[in-house]
Amino acid sequence: MSLTARRPLLPVDPPAVPAPTAPASPKPTPAAALDAFTGDPNFMTSLARGLVVIQAFTQQNPQMTISQLSVRTGLSRAAVRRCLYTLTKLGFAGAEDGSRYSLRPRMLSLSNTFTATSTLSTAAQPILERMSAALRESFSVATLDGEDIVYIARTTVDRVMVAVDLHIGSRLPAYCTSMGRVLLAYLPNDQLEHYLSRVNLIPHTTRTITSVEKLRLALRNVRRNGYALVDQELEVGLRSLAVPVYAPSGRVVATINLSGNAPRMSVLEMQTRFLPHLRNAANELGVFLR
């Protein structure tokens, strides 16, 4: 009886084990930023903590508990509790159910004070309203604050589709908005490089630029053309055009923009019909800064 020769078994490689990846560095909390002022006798830490708590409330998170605010701000629960106690006593915050806090309408007095005392904001509003009445479109003016743009004047028409309710004081990421691109493009080089080194380019739509090099190229184009046109990078269906507002020193201090529904308003129409109006408004606004 013949035996069938067995084929030798080949050694089997062990399954590949993926190399461990270094954990992502956690984003610094707002409270951690206050450490830079440790030792400064003129710095009011308690006031700074209160402002950190106020800024923690957003349109997406209008109500939060003490624990949630502690996590969001990086402040201790005790510090958050003291801040909320003070804000509640002064009428700037409150809790309907005793646990979930929100800001109160009195907070609007702070923004109204800024609007009333800001030359730029005061001068911009009637210019935007005049353009909006004549052209039946939505216009805004914004400045740069950190990594965001902040609206300081705005007019709207009902037909503009925007996922978020934009108003004076609203914030949007600078990298994917036309106003943000303008403000970034005219930053001094060292400030721009600092911004690019820390910004998190989140894709809001499939069109959003998420590469630093592509963003850098887009900003160079803004400087060359003198305007920024962003096509559905923040929201599908939303197209916007922005131009710079210059101070007498030649520094760009703000930007003015037009927002429109992409299917209704073409890129060509923005560039040929509306760009001259934006530039005229920016020149008019710049006069008030002299």
One Martini backbone bead per residue (centre of mass of N, CA, C, O) as a GRO file, in nm:
protein
  290
    1MET     BB    1   0.096   0.037   0.025
    2SER     BB    2   0.060   0.362  -0.064
    3LEU     BB    3   0.185   0.670   0.025
    4THR     BB    4   0.097   0.988   0.047
    5ALA     BB    5   0.266   1.263   0.005
    6ARG     BB    6   0.340   1.516   0.204
    7ARG     BB    7   0.317   1.846   0.215
    8PRO     BB    8   0.479   2.087   0.324
    9LEU     BB    9   0.452   2.323   0.556
   10LEU     BB   10   0.409   2.649   0.554
   11PRO     BB   11   0.490   2.927   0.684
   12VAL     BB   12   0.312   3.148   0.889
   13ASP     BB   13   0.242   3.458   0.907
   14PRO     BB   14   0.184   3.685   1.113
   15PRO     BB   15  -0.022   3.910   1.185
   16ALA     BB   16  -0.052   4.224   1.130
   17VAL     BB   17   0.053   4.496   1.330
   18PRO     BB   18  -0.034   4.789   1.397
   19ALA     BB   19   0.096   5.074   1.445
   20PRO     BB   20   0.118   5.283   1.679
   21THR     BB   21  -0.060   5.571   1.755
   22ALA     BB   22  -0.054   5.880   1.832
   23PRO     BB   23  -0.217   6.069   2.021
   24ALA     BB   24  -0.410   6.323   2.004
   25SER     BB   25  -0.398   6.637   2.075
   26PRO     BB   26  -0.555   6.821   2.278
   27LYS     BB   27  -0.749   7.080   2.287
   28PRO     BB   28  -0.730   7.365   2.418
   29THR     BB   29  -0.865   7.529   2.661
   30PRO     BB   30  -0.976   7.828   2.759
   31ALA     BB   31  -0.845   7.812   3.042
   32ALA     BB   32  -0.548   7.759   2.947
   33ALA     BB   33  -0.505   8.050   2.827
   34LEU     BB   34  -0.482   8.191   3.117
   35ASP     BB   35  -0.190   8.099   3.201
   36ALA     BB   36  -0.033   8.334   3.054
   37PHE     BB   37  -0.126   8.540   3.313
   38THR     BB   38   0.046   8.442   3.521
   39GLY     BB   39   0.152   8.704   3.747
   40ASP     BB   40  -0.046   8.923   3.667
   41PRO     BB   41  -0.164   9.185   3.861
   42ASN     BB   42  -0.382   9.307   3.632
   43PHE     BB   43  -0.521   9.033   3.611
   44MET     BB   44  -0.863   8.920   3.592
   45THR     BB   45  -0.957   8.608   3.643
   46SER     BB   46  -1.262   8.621   3.710
   47LEU     BB   47  -1.345   8.772   3.455
   48ALA     BB   48  -1.229   8.570   3.250
   49ARG     BB   49  -1.406   8.331   3.338
   50GLY     BB   50  -1.677   8.461   3.272
   51LEU     BB   51  -1.619   8.491   2.965
   52VAL     BB   52  -1.580   8.192   2.909
   53VAL     BB   53  -1.867   8.108   2.983
   54ILE     BB   54  -2.019   8.284   2.783
   55GLN     BB   55  -1.867   8.163   2.519
   56ALA     BB   56  -1.983   7.865   2.549
   57PHE     BB   57  -2.227   7.972   2.432
   58THR     BB   58  -2.436   7.853   2.166
   59GLN     BB   59  -2.645   7.771   1.917
   60GLN     BB   60  -2.593   7.458   1.973
   61ASN     BB   61  -2.543   7.554   2.303
   62PRO     BB   62  -2.775   7.722   2.497
   63GLN     BB   63  -2.775   7.473   2.705
   64MET     BB   64  -2.618   7.413   3.036
   65THR     BB   65  -2.442   7.260   3.258
   66ILE     BB   66  -2.194   7.265   3.479
   67SER     BB   67  -2.049   7.017   3.367
   68GLN     BB   68  -2.047   7.102   3.067
   69LEU     BB   69  -1.893   7.370   3.114
   70SER     BB   70  -1.641   7.245   3.236
   71VAL     BB   71  -1.558   7.084   2.985
   72ARG     BB   72  -1.564   7.319   2.772
   73THR     BB   73  -1.360   7.522   2.944
   74GLY     BB   74  -1.174   7.388   3.196
   75LEU     BB   75  -1.322   7.443   3.442
   76SER     BB   76  -1.427   7.422   3.734
   77ARG     BB   77  -1.717   7.372   3.891
   78ALA     BB   78  -1.680   7.597   4.099
   79ALA     BB   79  -1.617   7.825   3.897
   80VAL     BB   80  -1.875   7.802   3.732
   81ARG     BB   81  -2.073   7.850   3.963
   82ARG     BB   82  -1.977   8.139   4.031
   83CYS     BB   83  -2.029   8.265   3.757
   84LEU     BB   84  -2.335   8.198   3.742
   85TYR     BB   85  -2.418   8.341   3.996
   86THR     BB   86  -2.336   8.625   3.901
   87LEU     BB   87  -2.493   8.632   3.629
   88THR     BB   88  -2.770   8.588   3.762
   89LYS     BB   89  -2.774   8.835   3.956
   90LEU     BB   90  -2.732   9.036   3.688
   91GLY     BB   91  -2.915   8.898   3.437
   92PHE     BB   92  -2.728   8.715   3.217
   93ALA     BB   93  -2.844   8.454   3.364
   94GLY     BB   94  -3.005   8.116   3.374
   95ALA     BB   95  -3.244   7.867   3.530
   96GLU     BB   96  -3.535   7.707   3.487
   97ASP     BB   97  -3.457   7.404   3.633
   98GLY     BB   98  -3.170   7.451   3.802
   99SER     BB   99  -2.940   7.323   3.572
  100ARG     BB  100  -2.998   7.473   3.294
  101TYR     BB  101  -2.817   7.706   3.134
  102SER     BB  102  -2.862   8.053   3.019
  103LEU     BB  103  -2.891   8.322   2.843
  104ARG     BB  104  -2.992   8.654   2.860
  105PRO     BB  105  -3.118   8.941   2.715
  106ARG     BB  106  -2.913   9.133   2.860
  107MET     BB  107  -2.668   9.058   2.677
  108LEU     BB  108  -2.747   9.257   2.443
  109SER     BB  109  -2.628   9.517   2.571
  110LEU     BB  110  -2.336   9.460   2.488
  111SER     BB  111  -2.371   9.457   2.177
  112ASN     BB  112  -2.511   9.734   2.159
  113THR     BB  113  -2.273   9.894   2.263
  114PHE     BB  114  -2.082   9.823   2.038
  115THR     BB  115  -2.254   9.920   1.799
  116ALA     BB  116  -2.279  10.220   1.902
  117THR     BB  117  -1.941  10.258   1.926
  118SER     BB  118  -1.896  10.156   1.635
  119THR     BB  119  -1.802  10.292   1.348
  120LEU     BB  120  -1.823  10.055   1.152
  121SER     BB  121  -2.106   9.952   1.226
  122THR     BB  122  -2.263  10.220   1.198
  123ALA     BB  123  -2.180  10.271   0.896
  124ALA     BB  124  -2.268   9.996   0.759
  125GLN     BB  125  -2.576   9.954   0.786
  126PRO     BB  126  -2.690  10.169   0.580
  127ILE     BB  127  -2.538  10.057   0.336
  128LEU     BB  128  -2.669   9.776   0.335
  129GLU     BB  129  -2.966   9.868   0.322
  130ARG     BB  130  -2.945  10.012   0.050
  131MET     BB  131  -2.853   9.767  -0.117
  132SER     BB  132  -3.084   9.573  -0.043
  133ALA     BB  133  -3.315   9.750  -0.158
  134ALA     BB  134  -3.199   9.764  -0.457
  135LEU     BB  135  -3.108   9.431  -0.493
  136ARG     BB  136  -3.234   9.201  -0.314
  137GLU     BB  137  -3.000   9.134  -0.097
  138SER     BB  138  -2.743   8.996   0.101
  139PHE     BB  139  -2.552   9.169   0.358
  140SER     BB  140  -2.209   9.199   0.499
  141VAL     BB  141  -2.007   9.255   0.800
  142ALA     BB  142  -1.662   9.174   0.895
  143THR     BB  143  -1.438   9.030   1.130
  144LEU     BB  144  -1.147   8.922   1.292
  145ASP     BB  145  -1.147   8.633   1.536
  146GLY     BB  146  -0.910   8.451   1.510
  147GLU     BB  147  -1.070   8.178   1.334
  148ASP     BB  148  -1.299   8.396   1.298
  149ILE     BB  149  -1.586   8.543   1.204
  150VAL     BB  150  -1.758   8.863   1.271
  151TYR     BB  151  -2.057   9.004   1.288
  152ILE     BB  152  -2.143   9.374   1.259
  153ALA     BB  153  -2.326   9.354   0.992
  154ARG     BB  154  -2.676   9.315   0.858
  155THR     BB  155  -2.865   9.188   0.578
  156THR     BB  156  -3.188   9.053   0.466
  157VAL     BB  157  -3.348   8.799   0.273
  158ASP     BB  158  -3.576   8.543   0.241
  159ARG     BB  159  -3.428   8.374  -0.009
  160VAL     BB  160  -3.202   8.301   0.174
  161MET     BB  161  -3.002   8.007   0.227
  162VAL     BB  162  -2.941   7.923   0.574
  163ALA     BB  163  -2.866   7.706   0.825
  164VAL     BB  164  -2.789   7.953   0.983
  165ASP     BB  165  -2.849   8.212   1.214
  166LEU     BB  166  -2.768   8.519   1.111
  167HIS     BB  167  -2.595   8.774   1.304
  168ILE     BB  168  -2.500   8.987   1.516
  169GLY     BB  169  -2.218   8.793   1.638
  170SER     BB  170  -2.166   8.591   1.448
  171ARG     BB  171  -1.990   8.279   1.374
  172LEU     BB  172  -1.728   8.182   1.140
  173PRO     BB  173  -1.526   8.023   0.953
  174ALA     BB  174  -1.267   8.151   0.760
  175TYR     BB  175  -1.170   7.932   0.538
  176CYS     BB  176  -1.500   7.891   0.414
  177THR     BB  177  -1.522   8.205   0.363
  178SER     BB  178  -1.517   8.499   0.202
  179MET     BB  179  -1.447   8.687   0.439
  180GLY     BB  180  -1.219   8.513   0.552
  181ARG     BB  181  -1.034   8.515   0.304
  182VAL     BB  182  -0.982   8.815   0.304
  183LEU     BB  183  -0.865   8.844   0.595
  184LEU     BB  184  -0.634   8.638   0.549
  185ALA     BB  185  -0.491   8.752   0.289
  186TYR     BB  186  -0.417   9.040   0.463
  187LEU     BB  187  -0.223   8.925   0.639
  188PRO     BB  188   0.041   8.896   0.790
  189ASN     BB  189   0.256   8.644   0.743
  190ASP     BB  190   0.293   8.550   1.042
  191GLN     BB  191  -0.015   8.528   1.102
  192LEU     BB  192  -0.086   8.328   0.881
  193GLU     BB  193   0.106   8.098   0.966
  194HIS     BB  194  -0.020   8.060   1.242
  195TYR     BB  195  -0.297   7.982   1.140
  196LEU     BB  196  -0.214   7.738   0.953
  197SER     BB  197  -0.082   7.568   1.198
  198ARG     BB  198  -0.388   7.541   1.364
  199VAL     BB  199  -0.595   7.475   1.167
  200ASN     BB  200  -0.918   7.311   1.118
  201LEU     BB  201  -1.015   7.148   0.816
  202ILE     BB  202  -1.339   7.121   0.781
  203PRO     BB  203  -1.580   6.940   0.599
  204HIS     BB  204  -1.888   7.077   0.509
  205THR     BB  205  -1.826   6.991   0.215
  206THR     BB  206  -1.711   6.867  -0.090
  207ARG     BB  207  -1.580   7.173  -0.148
  208THR     BB  208  -1.398   7.194   0.079
  209ILE     BB  209  -1.110   7.316   0.190
  210THR     BB  210  -0.844   7.079   0.340
  211SER     BB  211  -0.582   7.229   0.239
  212VAL     BB  212  -0.325   7.433   0.301
  213GLU     BB  213  -0.219   7.474   0.011
  214LYS     BB  214  -0.494   7.546  -0.116
  215LEU     BB  215  -0.548   7.785   0.069
  216ARG     BB  216  -0.300   7.948  -0.002
  217LEU     BB  217  -0.379   7.979  -0.302
  218ALA     BB  218  -0.652   8.119  -0.255
  219LEU     BB  219  -0.526   8.370  -0.112
  220ARG     BB  220  -0.356   8.466  -0.349
  221ASN     BB  221  -0.602   8.516  -0.535
  222VAL     BB  222  -0.730   8.734  -0.364
  223ARG     BB  223  -0.500   8.942  -0.389
  224ARG     BB  224  -0.501   8.954  -0.700
  225ASN     BB  225  -0.825   9.022  -0.735
  226GLY     BB  226  -0.974   9.161  -0.467
  227TYR     BB  227  -1.135   8.886  -0.408
  228ALA     BB  228  -1.394   8.654  -0.283
  229LEU     BB  229  -1.507   8.323  -0.397
  230VAL     BB  230  -1.753   8.108  -0.251
  231ASP     BB  231  -1.855   7.765  -0.343
  232GLN     BB  232  -2.009   7.564  -0.131
  233GLU     BB  233  -1.823   7.523   0.151
  234LEU     BB  234  -2.036   7.563   0.390
  235GLU     BB  235  -2.296   7.537   0.190
  236VAL     BB  236  -2.529   7.401   0.015
  237GLY     BB  237  -2.628   7.667  -0.209
  238LEU     BB  238  -2.392   7.866  -0.114
  239ARG     BB  239  -2.296   8.191  -0.229
  240SER     BB  240  -1.996   8.410  -0.211
  241LEU     BB  241  -1.893   8.764  -0.185
  242ALA     BB  242  -1.576   8.948  -0.126
  243VAL     BB  243  -1.436   9.252   0.019
  244PRO     BB  244  -1.227   9.492   0.115
  245VAL     BB  245  -1.157   9.703   0.405
  246TYR     BB  246  -0.996  10.011   0.438
  247ALA     BB  247  -0.773  10.181   0.599
  248PRO     BB  248  -0.576  10.458   0.591
  249SER     BB  249  -0.311  10.267   0.626
  250GLY     BB  250  -0.401   9.997   0.437
  251ARG     BB  251  -0.554   9.823   0.622
  252VAL     BB  252  -0.741   9.544   0.677
  253VAL     BB  253  -1.051   9.555   0.885
  254ALA     BB  254  -1.260   9.441   0.669
  255THR     BB  255  -1.571   9.300   0.528
  256ILE     BB  256  -1.776   9.263   0.232
  257ASN     BB  257  -2.090   9.089   0.147
  258LEU     BB  258  -2.244   8.839  -0.066
  259SER     BB  259  -2.542   8.638  -0.055
  260GLY     BB  260  -2.640   8.332  -0.239
  261ASN     BB  261  -2.816   8.133  -0.447
  262ALA     BB  262  -2.671   7.926  -0.662
  263PRO     BB  263  -2.907   7.857  -0.872
  264ARG     BB  264  -2.970   8.178  -0.907
  265MET     BB  265  -2.654   8.261  -0.873
  266SER     BB  266  -2.398   8.329  -1.057
  267VAL     BB  267  -2.070   8.385  -1.090
  268LEU     BB  268  -2.089   8.596  -1.315
  269GLU     BB  269  -2.294   8.782  -1.176
  270MET     BB  270  -2.122   8.851  -0.937
  271GLN     BB  271  -1.879   8.977  -1.100
  272THR     BB  272  -2.053   9.187  -1.282
  273ARG     BB  273  -2.291   9.305  -1.095
  274PHE     BB  274  -2.182   9.305  -0.773
  275LEU     BB  275  -1.884   9.388  -0.736
  276PRO     BB  276  -1.906   9.698  -0.774
  277HIS     BB  277  -2.089   9.745  -0.526
  278LEU     BB  278  -1.893   9.640  -0.312
  279ARG     BB  279  -1.661   9.836  -0.371
  280ASN     BB  280  -1.819  10.095  -0.316
  281ALA     BB  281  -1.894  10.026  -0.022
  282ALA     BB  282  -1.603   9.996   0.082
  283ASN     BB  283  -1.518  10.287   0.019
  284GLU     BB  284  -1.735  10.426   0.189
  285LEU     BB  285  -1.654  10.294   0.458
  286GLY     BB  286  -1.356  10.395   0.464
  287VAL     BB  287  -1.421  10.698   0.510
  288PHE     BB  288  -1.515  10.663   0.819
  289LEU     BB  289  -1.202  10.594   0.913
  290ARG     BB  290  -1.073  10.900   0.884
   0.00000   0.00000   0.00000
